[in-house]
XYZ file of C-alpha atoms in Angstrom:
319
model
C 10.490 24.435 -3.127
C 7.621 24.962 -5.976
C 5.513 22.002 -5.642
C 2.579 21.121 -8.296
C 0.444 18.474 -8.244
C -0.294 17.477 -11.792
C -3.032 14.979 -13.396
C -3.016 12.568 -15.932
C -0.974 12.318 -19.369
C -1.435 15.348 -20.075
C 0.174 16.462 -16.325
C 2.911 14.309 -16.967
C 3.561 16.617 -20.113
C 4.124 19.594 -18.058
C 6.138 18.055 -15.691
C 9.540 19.740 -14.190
C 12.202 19.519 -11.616
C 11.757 15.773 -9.586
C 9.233 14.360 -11.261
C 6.735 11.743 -9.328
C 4.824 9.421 -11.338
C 2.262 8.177 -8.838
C -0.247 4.961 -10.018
C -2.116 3.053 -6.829
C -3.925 0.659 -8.410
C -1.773 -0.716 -9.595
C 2.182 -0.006 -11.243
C 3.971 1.292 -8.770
C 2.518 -0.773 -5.642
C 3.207 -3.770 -7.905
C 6.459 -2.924 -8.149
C 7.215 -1.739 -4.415
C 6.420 -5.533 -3.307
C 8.356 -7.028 -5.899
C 11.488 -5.215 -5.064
C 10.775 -5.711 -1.384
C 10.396 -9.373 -1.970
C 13.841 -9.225 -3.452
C 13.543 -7.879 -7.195
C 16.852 -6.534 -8.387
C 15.776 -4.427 -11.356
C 12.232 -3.569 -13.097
C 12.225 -2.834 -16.751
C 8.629 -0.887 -17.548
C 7.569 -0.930 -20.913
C 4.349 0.019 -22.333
C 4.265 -1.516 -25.668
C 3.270 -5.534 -25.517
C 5.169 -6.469 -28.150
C 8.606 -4.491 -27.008
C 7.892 -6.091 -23.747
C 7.575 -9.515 -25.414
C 10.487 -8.773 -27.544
C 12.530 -7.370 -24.785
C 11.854 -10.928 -22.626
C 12.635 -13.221 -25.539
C 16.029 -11.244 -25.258
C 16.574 -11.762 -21.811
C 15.204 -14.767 -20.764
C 16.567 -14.563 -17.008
C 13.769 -11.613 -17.097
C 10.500 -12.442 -15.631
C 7.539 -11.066 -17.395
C 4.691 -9.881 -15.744
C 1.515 -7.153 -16.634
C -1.637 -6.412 -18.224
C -3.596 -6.106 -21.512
C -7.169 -4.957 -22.106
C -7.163 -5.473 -18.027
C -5.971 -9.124 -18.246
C -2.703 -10.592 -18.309
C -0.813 -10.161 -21.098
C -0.005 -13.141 -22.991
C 3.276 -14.530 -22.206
C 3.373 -12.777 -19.374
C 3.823 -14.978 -15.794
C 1.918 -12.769 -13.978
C -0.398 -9.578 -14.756
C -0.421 -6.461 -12.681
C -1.356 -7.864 -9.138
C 0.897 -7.997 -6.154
C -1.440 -10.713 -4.945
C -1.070 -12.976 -7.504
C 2.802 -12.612 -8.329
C 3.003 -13.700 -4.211
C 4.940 -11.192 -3.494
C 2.380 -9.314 -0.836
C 0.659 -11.302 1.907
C -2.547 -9.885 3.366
C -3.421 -10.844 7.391
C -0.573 -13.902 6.786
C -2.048 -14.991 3.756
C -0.323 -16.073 0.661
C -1.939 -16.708 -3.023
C -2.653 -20.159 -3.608
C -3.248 -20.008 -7.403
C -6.917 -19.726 -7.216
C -8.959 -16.415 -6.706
C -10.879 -16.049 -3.658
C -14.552 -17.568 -4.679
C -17.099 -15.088 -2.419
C -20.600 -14.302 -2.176
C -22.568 -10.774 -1.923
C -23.590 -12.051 1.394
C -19.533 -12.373 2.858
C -18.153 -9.852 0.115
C -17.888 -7.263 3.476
C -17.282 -10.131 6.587
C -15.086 -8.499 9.104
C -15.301 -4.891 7.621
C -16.359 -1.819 9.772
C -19.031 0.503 8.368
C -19.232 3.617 8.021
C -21.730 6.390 7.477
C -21.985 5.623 3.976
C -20.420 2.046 3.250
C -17.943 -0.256 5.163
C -13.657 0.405 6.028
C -11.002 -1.094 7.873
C -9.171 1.211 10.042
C -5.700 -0.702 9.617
C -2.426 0.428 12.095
C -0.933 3.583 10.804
C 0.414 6.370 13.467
C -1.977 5.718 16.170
C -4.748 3.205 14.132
C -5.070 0.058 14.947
C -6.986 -2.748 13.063
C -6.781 -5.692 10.126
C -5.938 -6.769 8.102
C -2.079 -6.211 7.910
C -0.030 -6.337 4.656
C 3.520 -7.408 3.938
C 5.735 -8.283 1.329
C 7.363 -11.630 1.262
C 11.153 -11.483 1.546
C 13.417 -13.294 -0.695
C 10.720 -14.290 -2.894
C 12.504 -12.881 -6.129
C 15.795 -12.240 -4.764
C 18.090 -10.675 -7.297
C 15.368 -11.731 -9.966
C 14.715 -8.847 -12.741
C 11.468 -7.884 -14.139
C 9.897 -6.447 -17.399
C 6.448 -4.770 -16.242
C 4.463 -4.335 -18.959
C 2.712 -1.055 -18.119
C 1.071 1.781 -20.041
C -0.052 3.984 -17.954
C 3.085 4.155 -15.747
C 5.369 3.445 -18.782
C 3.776 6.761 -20.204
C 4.316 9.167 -17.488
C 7.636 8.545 -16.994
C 8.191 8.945 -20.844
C 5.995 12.066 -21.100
C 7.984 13.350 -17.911
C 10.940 12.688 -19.282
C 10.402 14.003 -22.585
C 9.230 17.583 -20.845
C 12.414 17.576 -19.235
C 12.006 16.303 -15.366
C 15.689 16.466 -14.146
C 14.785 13.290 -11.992
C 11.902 10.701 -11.873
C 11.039 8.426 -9.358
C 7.709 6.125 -8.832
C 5.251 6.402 -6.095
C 1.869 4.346 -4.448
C 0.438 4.608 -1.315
C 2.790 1.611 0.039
C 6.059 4.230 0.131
C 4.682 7.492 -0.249
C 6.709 8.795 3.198
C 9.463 7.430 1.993
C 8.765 9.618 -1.411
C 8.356 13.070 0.673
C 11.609 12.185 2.553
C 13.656 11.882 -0.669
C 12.400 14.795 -1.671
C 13.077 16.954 1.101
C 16.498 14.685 1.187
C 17.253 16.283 -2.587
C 16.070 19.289 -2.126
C 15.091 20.356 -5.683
C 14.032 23.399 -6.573
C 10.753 22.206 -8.255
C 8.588 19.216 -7.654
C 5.846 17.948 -9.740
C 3.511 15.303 -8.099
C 1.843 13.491 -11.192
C -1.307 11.759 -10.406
C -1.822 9.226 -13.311
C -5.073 8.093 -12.925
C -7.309 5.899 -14.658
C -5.424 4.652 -17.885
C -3.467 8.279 -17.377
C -6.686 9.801 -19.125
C -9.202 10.435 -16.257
C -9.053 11.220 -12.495
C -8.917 8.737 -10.025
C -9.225 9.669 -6.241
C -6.132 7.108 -4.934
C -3.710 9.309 -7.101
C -5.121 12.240 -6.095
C -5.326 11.165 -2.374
C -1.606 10.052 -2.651
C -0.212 12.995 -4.483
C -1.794 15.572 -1.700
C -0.435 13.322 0.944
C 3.010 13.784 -0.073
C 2.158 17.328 -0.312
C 1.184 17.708 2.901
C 4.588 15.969 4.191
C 6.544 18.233 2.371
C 4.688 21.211 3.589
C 2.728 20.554 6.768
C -0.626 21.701 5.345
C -4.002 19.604 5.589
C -5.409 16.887 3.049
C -8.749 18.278 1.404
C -10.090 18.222 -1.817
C -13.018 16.288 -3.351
C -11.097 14.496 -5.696
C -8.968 12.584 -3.442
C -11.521 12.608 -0.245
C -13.784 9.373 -0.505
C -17.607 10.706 0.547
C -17.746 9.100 3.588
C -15.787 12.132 4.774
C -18.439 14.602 5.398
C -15.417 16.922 6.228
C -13.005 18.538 3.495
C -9.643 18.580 5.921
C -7.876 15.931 7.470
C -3.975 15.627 8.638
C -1.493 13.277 6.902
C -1.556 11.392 10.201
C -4.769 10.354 9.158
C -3.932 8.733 5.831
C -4.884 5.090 6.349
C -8.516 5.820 7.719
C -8.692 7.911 4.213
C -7.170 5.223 1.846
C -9.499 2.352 3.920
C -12.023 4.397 2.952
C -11.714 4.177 -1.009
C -12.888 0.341 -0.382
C -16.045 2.135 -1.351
C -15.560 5.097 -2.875
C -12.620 4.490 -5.669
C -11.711 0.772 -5.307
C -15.224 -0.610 -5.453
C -13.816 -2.968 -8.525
C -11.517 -5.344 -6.562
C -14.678 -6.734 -4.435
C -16.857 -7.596 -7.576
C -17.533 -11.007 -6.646
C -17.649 -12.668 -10.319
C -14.114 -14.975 -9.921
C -13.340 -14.233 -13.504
C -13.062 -10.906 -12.163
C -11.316 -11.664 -9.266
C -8.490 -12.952 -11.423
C -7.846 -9.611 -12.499
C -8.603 -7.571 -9.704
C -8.183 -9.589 -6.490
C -9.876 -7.971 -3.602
C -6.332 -8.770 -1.734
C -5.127 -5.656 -4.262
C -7.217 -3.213 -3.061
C -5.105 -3.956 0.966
C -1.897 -4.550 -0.255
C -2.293 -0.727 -2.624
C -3.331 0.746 0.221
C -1.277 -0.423 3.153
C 0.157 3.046 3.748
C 3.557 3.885 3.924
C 4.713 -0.115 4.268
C 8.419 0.297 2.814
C 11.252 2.855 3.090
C 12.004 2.942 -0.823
C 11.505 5.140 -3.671
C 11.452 3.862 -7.251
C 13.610 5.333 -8.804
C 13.550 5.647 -12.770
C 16.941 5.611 -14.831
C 17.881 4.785 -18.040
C 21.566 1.745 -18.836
C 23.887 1.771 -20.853
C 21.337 0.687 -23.748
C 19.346 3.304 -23.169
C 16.800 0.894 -21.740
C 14.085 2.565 -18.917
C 14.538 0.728 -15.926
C 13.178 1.284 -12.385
C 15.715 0.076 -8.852
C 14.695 0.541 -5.260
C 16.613 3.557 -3.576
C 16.216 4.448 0.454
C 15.954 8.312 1.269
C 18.954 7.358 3.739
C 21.527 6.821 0.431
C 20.492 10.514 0.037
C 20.893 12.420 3.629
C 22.353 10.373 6.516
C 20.667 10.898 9.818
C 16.579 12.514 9.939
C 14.248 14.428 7.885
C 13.552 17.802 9.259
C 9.844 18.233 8.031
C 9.574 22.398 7.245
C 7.147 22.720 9.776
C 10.085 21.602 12.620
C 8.909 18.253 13.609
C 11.862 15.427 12.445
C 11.173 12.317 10.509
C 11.618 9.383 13.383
C-alpha cells in the first residue's frame, strides 16, 4: 500500500487511489455529529448560491454553513457542531446563546503545560474532562446541504485527478478511517490535509493525516507541522493522540477561546472539544455522487467492508 500524505488544494490535485479529504476545524467533524445524531444524507456544496438554490429545491433539506466565517444567510446553522446541538460537551447542550467568559475563567479547569494549558481527555489509557458526545436522534433521517468550500473543494479537486474512492475524515473518526482503509485494501492512498481555507497548513490536518498513517503502518507521529510546541519531543505513538490534539488548545486552536461573544458565535470554544474528541464514532464519510449527479456524503462503518477485526500490519488486531 503507497500511502502519501498530501496538503492543501493543491494536494487534493494530485490525489490518487482512496482519496481522504481530512478538515478538523471544522467540515468533516461537523458532519460526523450530525450523522451520528441521526442525519440521513449530507449534500456539500461550496458555492452559496448553489447551496441556496439547491435548498429552495428541496425544502425537507436543512441548511447549514459558513460565509466570510459567519453563517451563511439562509442557512439554520453555520459550521459548528455546538451550535446545530448535535455534540454535547461534559453533558452540556447549546442553549442558543454563546458562552459569555472572561480572560480571567477563559482556562478554569484546564491543566497546564510547559508552555500553555491542555486537557488530557480518556483515550487508550487517558483519563480526564471534559467528555464529548453526539446527541442521538436529534436529526433522525433529516438530510443536510453543508455549505462548505474548503471541504467541497477537495473532494472536487480529488475527484477531478481521478481518486477511485473518496471518503471524509476529522479527528472524531479517524480509526475508523485507517480501518476502512486497511478493510479496502487499495493499492494507493492519499491522505489530504486541507488546511486553512485549503490554501495554508494547519497543524490539526496535519496531526490527523499522520495519525492515520501511523495506524496503517505502525510507525511514530513526528513532524513539526502537526506536533503542537509543547512537545519538546518530535515522536510520539498513535496511542498518544488525544494528549497531542488537547494540546492544539494552544498551539492551532487558539481561535475558539477568544473571549469577544461575537466571536464566540462563530467559533464556540465547545468546537475546539467536540473536533478533537479523538476517535468518538465508528464511521467514515463516505463521498458519492445520485442519480443527478449531485455530491453527497452518507455514514459507512468499516464493518460493511470486512466482517470480523482489523489486522493492523504490524500484527496487533483492531479490538
Amino acid at each position: 500500500m503507497n500511502i502519501r500524505i498530501l496538503k492543501t488544494i493543491e494536494g487534493a490535485k494530485e490525489a490518487e487511489g482512496l482519496t481522504v479529504i481530512i478538515d478538523v476545524f471544522r467540515a468533516f467533524s461537523l458532519e460526523c455529529y450530525l450523522f451520528a445524531a441521526g442525519a440521513r444524507r449530507i449534500y456539500p456544496v461550496g458555492d452559496p448560491e448553489e447551496a441556496r438554490a439547491l435548498a429552495s429545491a428541496h425544502t425537507d433539506c436543512i441548511l447549514v454553513g459558513e460565509e466570510g466565517d459567519v453563517k451563511s444567510p439562509g442557512c439554520s446553522y453555520g459550521d459548528s457542531p455546538w451550535q446545530t446541538g448535535a455534540g454535547e460537551v461534559a453533558g452540556r447542550h447549546y442553549d442558543g446563546r454563546p458562552d459569555v467568559f472572561t480572560a480571567d475563567n477563559i482556562l478554569a479547569g484546564l491543566a497546564v503545560g510547559p508552555e500553555g494549558p491542555f486537557i488530557p481527555r480518556r483515550h487508550k489509557g487517558f483519563d480526564g474532562t471534559p467528555g464529548c458526545a453526539a446527541v442521538p436522534g436529534l436529526f433522525s433521517e433529516k438530510d443536510f446541504i453543508h455549505l462548505t468550500g474548503t471541504g467541497s473543494s477537495g473532494i472536487l479537486e480529488a475527484e477531478a485527478a481521478g481518486a477511485d474512492e473518496i471518503i471524509g475524515a476529522s479527528l472524531v473518526n479517524a480509526e475508523a478511517v485507517a480501518k476502512y482503509i486497511l478493510a479496502r485494501n487499495p493499492r494507493s492512498v492519499s491522505l489530504v490535509a486541507m488546511g486553512k481555507d485549503g490554501l495554508e497548513n494547519a497543524k490539526e490536518d496535519s496531526l490527523c493525516a499522520k495519525y492515520i498513517e501511523s495506524l496503517l503502518t505502525g510507525s511514530a507521529i513526528m513532524g513539526e507541522d502537526a506536533l503542537p510546541r509543547i512537545f519538546r519531543t518530535k515522536i510520539f505513538s498513535s496511542d498518544q493522540i488525544q494528549l497531542i490534539a488537547d494540546a492544539l488548545l494552544t498551539d492551532g486552536g487558539e481561535a475558539f477561546f477568544n473571549p469577544d461573544p461575537e466571536w464566540q458565535e462563530v467559533y464556540p470554544r465547545e468546537d475546539f472539544f467536540l473536533s478533537t474528541a479523538c476517535d468518538l464514532f465508528d464511521f467514515v464519510i463516505r463521498i458519492s455522487r445520485d442519480e443527478k449527479g449531485i455530491l453527497y456524503a452518507e455514514p459507512v462503518s468499516p464493518a460493511e467492508r470486512s466482517p470480523g477485526f482489523f489486522q493492523h500490519p504490524a500484527g496487533t488486531p483492531y479490538p
